[in-house]
PDB file of C-alpha atoms and ligand atoms in Angstrom:
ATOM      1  CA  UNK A   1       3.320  16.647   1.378  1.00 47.00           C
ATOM      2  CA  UNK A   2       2.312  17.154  -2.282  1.00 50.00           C
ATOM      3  CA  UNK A   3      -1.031  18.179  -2.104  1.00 54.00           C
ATOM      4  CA  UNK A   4      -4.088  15.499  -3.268  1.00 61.00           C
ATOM      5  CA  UNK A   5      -4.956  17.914  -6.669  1.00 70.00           C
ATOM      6  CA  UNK A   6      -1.521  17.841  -7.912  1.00 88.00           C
ATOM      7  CA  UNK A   7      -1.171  13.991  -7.628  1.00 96.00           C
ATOM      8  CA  UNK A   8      -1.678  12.084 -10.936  1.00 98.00           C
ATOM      9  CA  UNK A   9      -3.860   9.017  -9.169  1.00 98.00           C
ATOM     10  CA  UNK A  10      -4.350   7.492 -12.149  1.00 98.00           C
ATOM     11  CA  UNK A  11      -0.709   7.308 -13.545  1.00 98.00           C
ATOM     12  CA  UNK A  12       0.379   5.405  -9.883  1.00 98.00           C
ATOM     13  CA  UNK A  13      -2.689   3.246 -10.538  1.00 98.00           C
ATOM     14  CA  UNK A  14      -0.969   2.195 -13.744  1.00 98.00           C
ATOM     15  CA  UNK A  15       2.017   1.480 -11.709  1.00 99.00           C
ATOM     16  CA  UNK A  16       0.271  -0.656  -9.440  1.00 99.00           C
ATOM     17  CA  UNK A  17      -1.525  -2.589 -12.248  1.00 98.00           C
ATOM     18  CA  UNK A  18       1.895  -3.220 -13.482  1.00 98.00           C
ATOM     19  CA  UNK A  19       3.401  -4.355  -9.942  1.00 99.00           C
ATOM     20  CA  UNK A  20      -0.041  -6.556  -9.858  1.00 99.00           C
ATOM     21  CA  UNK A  21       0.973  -8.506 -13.141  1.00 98.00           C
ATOM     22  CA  UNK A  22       3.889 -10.004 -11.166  1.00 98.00           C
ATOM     23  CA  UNK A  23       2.259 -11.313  -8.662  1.00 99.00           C
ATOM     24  CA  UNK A  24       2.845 -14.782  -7.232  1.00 99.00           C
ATOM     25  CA  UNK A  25      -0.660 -16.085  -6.496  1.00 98.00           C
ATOM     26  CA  UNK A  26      -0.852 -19.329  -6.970  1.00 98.00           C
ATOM     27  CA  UNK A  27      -2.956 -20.546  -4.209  1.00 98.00           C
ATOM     28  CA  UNK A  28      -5.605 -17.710  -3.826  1.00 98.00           C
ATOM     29  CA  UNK A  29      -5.778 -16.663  -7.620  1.00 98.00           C
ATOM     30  CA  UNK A  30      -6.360 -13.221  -6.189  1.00 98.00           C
ATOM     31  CA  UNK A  31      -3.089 -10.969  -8.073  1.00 99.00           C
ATOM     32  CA  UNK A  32      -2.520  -7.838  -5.901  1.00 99.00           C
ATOM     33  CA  UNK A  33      -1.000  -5.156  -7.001  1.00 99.00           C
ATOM     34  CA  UNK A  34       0.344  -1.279  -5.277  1.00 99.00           C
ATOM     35  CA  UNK A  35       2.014   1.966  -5.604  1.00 99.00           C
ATOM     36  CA  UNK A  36       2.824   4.812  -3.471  1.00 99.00           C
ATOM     37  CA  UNK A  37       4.791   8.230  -3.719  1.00 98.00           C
ATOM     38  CA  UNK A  38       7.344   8.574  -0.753  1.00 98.00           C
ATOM     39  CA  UNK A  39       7.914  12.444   0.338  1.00 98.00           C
ATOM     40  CA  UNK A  40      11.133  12.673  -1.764  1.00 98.00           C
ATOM     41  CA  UNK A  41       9.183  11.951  -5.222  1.00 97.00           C
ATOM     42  CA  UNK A  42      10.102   8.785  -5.784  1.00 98.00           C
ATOM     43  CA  UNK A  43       7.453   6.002  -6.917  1.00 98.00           C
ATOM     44  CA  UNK A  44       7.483   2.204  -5.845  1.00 98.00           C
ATOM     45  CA  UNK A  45       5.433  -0.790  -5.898  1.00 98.00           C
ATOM     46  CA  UNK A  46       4.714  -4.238  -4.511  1.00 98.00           C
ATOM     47  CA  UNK A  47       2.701  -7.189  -5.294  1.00 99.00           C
ATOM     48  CA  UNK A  48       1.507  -9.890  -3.454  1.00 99.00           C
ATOM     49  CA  UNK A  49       3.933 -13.672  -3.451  1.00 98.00           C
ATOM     50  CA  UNK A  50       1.969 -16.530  -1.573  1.00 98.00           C
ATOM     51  CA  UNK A  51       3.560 -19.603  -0.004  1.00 98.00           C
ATOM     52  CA  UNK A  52       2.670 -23.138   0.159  1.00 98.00           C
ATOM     53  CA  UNK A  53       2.094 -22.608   3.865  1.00 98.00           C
ATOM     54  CA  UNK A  54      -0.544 -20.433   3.665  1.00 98.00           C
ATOM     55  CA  UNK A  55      -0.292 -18.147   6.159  1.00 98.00           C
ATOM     56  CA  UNK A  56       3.788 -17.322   4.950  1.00 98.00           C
ATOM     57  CA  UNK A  57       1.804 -15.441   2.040  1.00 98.00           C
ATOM     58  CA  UNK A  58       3.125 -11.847   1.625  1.00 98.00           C
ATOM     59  CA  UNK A  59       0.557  -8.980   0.474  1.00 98.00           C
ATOM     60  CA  UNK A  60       1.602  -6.707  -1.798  1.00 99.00           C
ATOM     61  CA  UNK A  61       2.039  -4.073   0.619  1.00 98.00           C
ATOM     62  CA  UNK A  62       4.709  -6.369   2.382  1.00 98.00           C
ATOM     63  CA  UNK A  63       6.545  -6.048  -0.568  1.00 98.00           C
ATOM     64  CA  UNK A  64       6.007  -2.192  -0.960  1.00 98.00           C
ATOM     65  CA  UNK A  65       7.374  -1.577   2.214  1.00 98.00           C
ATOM     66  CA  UNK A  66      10.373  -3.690   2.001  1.00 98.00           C
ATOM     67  CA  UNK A  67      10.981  -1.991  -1.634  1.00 98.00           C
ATOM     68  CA  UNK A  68      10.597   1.842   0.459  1.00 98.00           C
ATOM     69  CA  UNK A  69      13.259   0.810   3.342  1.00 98.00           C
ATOM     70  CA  UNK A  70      15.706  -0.474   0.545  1.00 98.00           C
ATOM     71  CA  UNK A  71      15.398   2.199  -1.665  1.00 98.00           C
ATOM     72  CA  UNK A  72      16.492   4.676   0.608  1.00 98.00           C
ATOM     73  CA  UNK A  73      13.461   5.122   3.051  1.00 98.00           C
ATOM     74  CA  UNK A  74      11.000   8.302   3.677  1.00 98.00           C
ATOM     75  CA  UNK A  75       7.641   8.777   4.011  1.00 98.00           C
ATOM     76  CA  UNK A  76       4.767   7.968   2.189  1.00 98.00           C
ATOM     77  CA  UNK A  77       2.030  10.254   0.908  1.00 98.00           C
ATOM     78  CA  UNK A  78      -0.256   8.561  -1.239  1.00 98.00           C
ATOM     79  CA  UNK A  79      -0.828   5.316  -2.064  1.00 99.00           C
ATOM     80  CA  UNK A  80      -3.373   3.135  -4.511  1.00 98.00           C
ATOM     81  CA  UNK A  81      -3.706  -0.929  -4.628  1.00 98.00           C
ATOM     82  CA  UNK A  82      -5.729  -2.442  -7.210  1.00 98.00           C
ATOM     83  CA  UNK A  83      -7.088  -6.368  -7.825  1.00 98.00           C
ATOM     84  CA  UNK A  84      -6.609  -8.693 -10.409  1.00 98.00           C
ATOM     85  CA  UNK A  85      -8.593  -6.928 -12.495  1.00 98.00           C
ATOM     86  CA  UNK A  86      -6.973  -3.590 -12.256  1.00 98.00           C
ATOM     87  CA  UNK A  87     -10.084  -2.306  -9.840  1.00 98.00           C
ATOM     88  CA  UNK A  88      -8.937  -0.392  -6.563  1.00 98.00           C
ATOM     89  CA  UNK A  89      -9.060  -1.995  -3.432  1.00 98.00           C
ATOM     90  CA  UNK A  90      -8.432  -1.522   0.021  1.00 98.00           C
ATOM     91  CA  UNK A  91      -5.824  -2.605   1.689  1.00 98.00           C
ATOM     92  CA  UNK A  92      -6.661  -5.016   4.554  1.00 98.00           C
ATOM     93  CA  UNK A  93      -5.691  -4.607   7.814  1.00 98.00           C
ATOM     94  CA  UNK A  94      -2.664  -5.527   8.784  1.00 98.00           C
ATOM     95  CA  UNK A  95      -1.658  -3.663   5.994  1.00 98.00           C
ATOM     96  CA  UNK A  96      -3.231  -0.685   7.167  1.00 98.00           C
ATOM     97  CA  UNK A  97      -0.714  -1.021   9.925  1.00 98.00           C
ATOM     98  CA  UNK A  98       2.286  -1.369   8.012  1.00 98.00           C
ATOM     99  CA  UNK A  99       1.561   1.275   6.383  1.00 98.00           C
ATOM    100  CA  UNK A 100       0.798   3.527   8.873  1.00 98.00           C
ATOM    101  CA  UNK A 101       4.141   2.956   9.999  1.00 98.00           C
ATOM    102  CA  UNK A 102       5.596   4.561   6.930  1.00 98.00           C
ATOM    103  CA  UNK A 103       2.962   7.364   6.092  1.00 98.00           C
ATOM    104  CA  UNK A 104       1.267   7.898   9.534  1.00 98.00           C
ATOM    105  CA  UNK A 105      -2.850   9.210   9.460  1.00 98.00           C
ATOM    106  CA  UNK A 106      -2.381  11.936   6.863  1.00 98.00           C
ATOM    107  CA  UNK A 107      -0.652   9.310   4.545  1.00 98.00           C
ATOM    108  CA  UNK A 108      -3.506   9.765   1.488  1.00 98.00           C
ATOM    109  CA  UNK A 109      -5.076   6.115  -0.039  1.00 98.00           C
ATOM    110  CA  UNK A 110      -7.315   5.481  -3.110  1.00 98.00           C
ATOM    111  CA  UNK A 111     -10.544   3.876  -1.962  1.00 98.00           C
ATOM    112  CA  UNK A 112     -13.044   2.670  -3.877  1.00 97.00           C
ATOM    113  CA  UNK A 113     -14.814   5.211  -1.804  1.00 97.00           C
ATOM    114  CA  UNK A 114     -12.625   8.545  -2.707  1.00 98.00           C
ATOM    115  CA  UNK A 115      -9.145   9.341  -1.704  1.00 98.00           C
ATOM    116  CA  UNK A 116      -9.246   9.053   1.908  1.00 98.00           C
ATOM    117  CA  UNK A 117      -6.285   9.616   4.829  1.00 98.00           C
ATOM    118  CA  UNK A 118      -5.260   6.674   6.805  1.00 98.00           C
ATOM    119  CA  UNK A 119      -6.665   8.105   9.815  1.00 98.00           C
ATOM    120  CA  UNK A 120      -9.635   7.337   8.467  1.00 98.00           C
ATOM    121  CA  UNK A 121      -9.072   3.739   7.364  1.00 98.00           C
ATOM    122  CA  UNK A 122      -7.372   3.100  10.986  1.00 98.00           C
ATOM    123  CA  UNK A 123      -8.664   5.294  13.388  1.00 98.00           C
ATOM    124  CA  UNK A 124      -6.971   5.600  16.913  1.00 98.00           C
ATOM    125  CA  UNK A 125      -4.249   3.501  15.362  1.00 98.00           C
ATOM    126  CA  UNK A 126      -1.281   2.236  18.104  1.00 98.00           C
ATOM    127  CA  UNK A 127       2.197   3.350  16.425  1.00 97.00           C
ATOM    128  CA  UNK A 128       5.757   4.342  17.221  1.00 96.00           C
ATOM    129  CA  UNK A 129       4.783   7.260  18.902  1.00 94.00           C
ATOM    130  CA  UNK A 130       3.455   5.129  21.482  1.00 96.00           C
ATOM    131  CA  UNK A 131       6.657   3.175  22.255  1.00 96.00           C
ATOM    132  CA  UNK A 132       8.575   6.567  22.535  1.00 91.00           C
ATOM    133  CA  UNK A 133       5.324   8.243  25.189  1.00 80.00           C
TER     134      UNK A 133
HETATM  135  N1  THU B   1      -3.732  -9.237  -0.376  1.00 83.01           N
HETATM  136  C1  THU B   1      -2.801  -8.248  -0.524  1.00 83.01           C
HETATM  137  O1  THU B   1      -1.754  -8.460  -1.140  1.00 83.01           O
HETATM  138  N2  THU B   1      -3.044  -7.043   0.033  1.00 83.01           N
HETATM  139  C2  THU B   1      -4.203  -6.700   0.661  1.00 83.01           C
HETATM  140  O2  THU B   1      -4.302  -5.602   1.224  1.00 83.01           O
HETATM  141  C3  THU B   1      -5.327  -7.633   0.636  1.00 83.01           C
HETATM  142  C4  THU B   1      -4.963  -9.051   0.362  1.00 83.01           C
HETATM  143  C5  THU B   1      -3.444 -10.547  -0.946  1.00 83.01           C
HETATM  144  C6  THU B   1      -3.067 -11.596   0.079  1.00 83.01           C
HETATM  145  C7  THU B   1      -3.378 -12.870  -0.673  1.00 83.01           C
HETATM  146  O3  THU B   1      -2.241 -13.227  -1.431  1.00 83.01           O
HETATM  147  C8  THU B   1      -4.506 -12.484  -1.619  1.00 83.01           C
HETATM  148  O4  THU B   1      -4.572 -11.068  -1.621  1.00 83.01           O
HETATM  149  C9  THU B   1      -5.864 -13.041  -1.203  1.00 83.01           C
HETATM  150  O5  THU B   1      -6.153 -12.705   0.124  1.00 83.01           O
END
């Protein structure tokens, strides 16, 4: 994994304030936006797209993970998600889980409180490795 010094945080912070500005959010007026480097250097994004039945509504990192598988899959390594207002943001936690899927604990987020691993965010999470013990 690409170490944390020689990641440019704020250039996939302008990626996800990019993704962000497409968001669908008609019903929360609360625009999500994220980015994350997969292991193989590429860069995608995701916003969030809500539904008139509420609880249909996709966050951003839906999308982001949908965008990883279809693009060819791997792992991610670091990812950032930002508000409507282009401030970070954590991801909430369901989210947390999806992602963990994808990145596992060292995957590496951008918290309003520092870049932190997953493992921290979601500590003792349940994942595939526990379908395969
Ligand atoms: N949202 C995300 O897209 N990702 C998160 O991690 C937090 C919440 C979206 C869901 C909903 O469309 C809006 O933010 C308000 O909750």
């Amino acid at each position: 994994m690409t170490p944390t010094a020689d990641v440019d945080w704020e250039a996939l912070r302008t990626v996800a304030r990019e993704a962000m500005s497409h968001a669908y959010a008609p019903y929360s007026g609360y625009p999500v936006g994220v980015a994350a480097l997969v292991d193989d250097g590429r860069t995608i994004s995701g916003c969030n797209v809500e539904n008139a039945s509420y609880g249909l509504s996709l966050c951003a990192e839906c999308g982001l993970v949908s965008e990883l598988q279809r693009s060819g899959g791997g792992r991610l390594t670091h990812f950032t998600c930002v508000d409507g207002r282009g401030a970070l943001l954590v991801p909430c936690g369901r989210c947390r889980q999806l992602l963990y899927e994808f990145g596992g604990p060292e995957l590496l987020l951008d918290t309003p409180a520092g870049i932190l691993p997953l493992s921290e965010m979601l500590p003792q999470a349940f994942g595939p490795g526990h379908l395969s013990a």
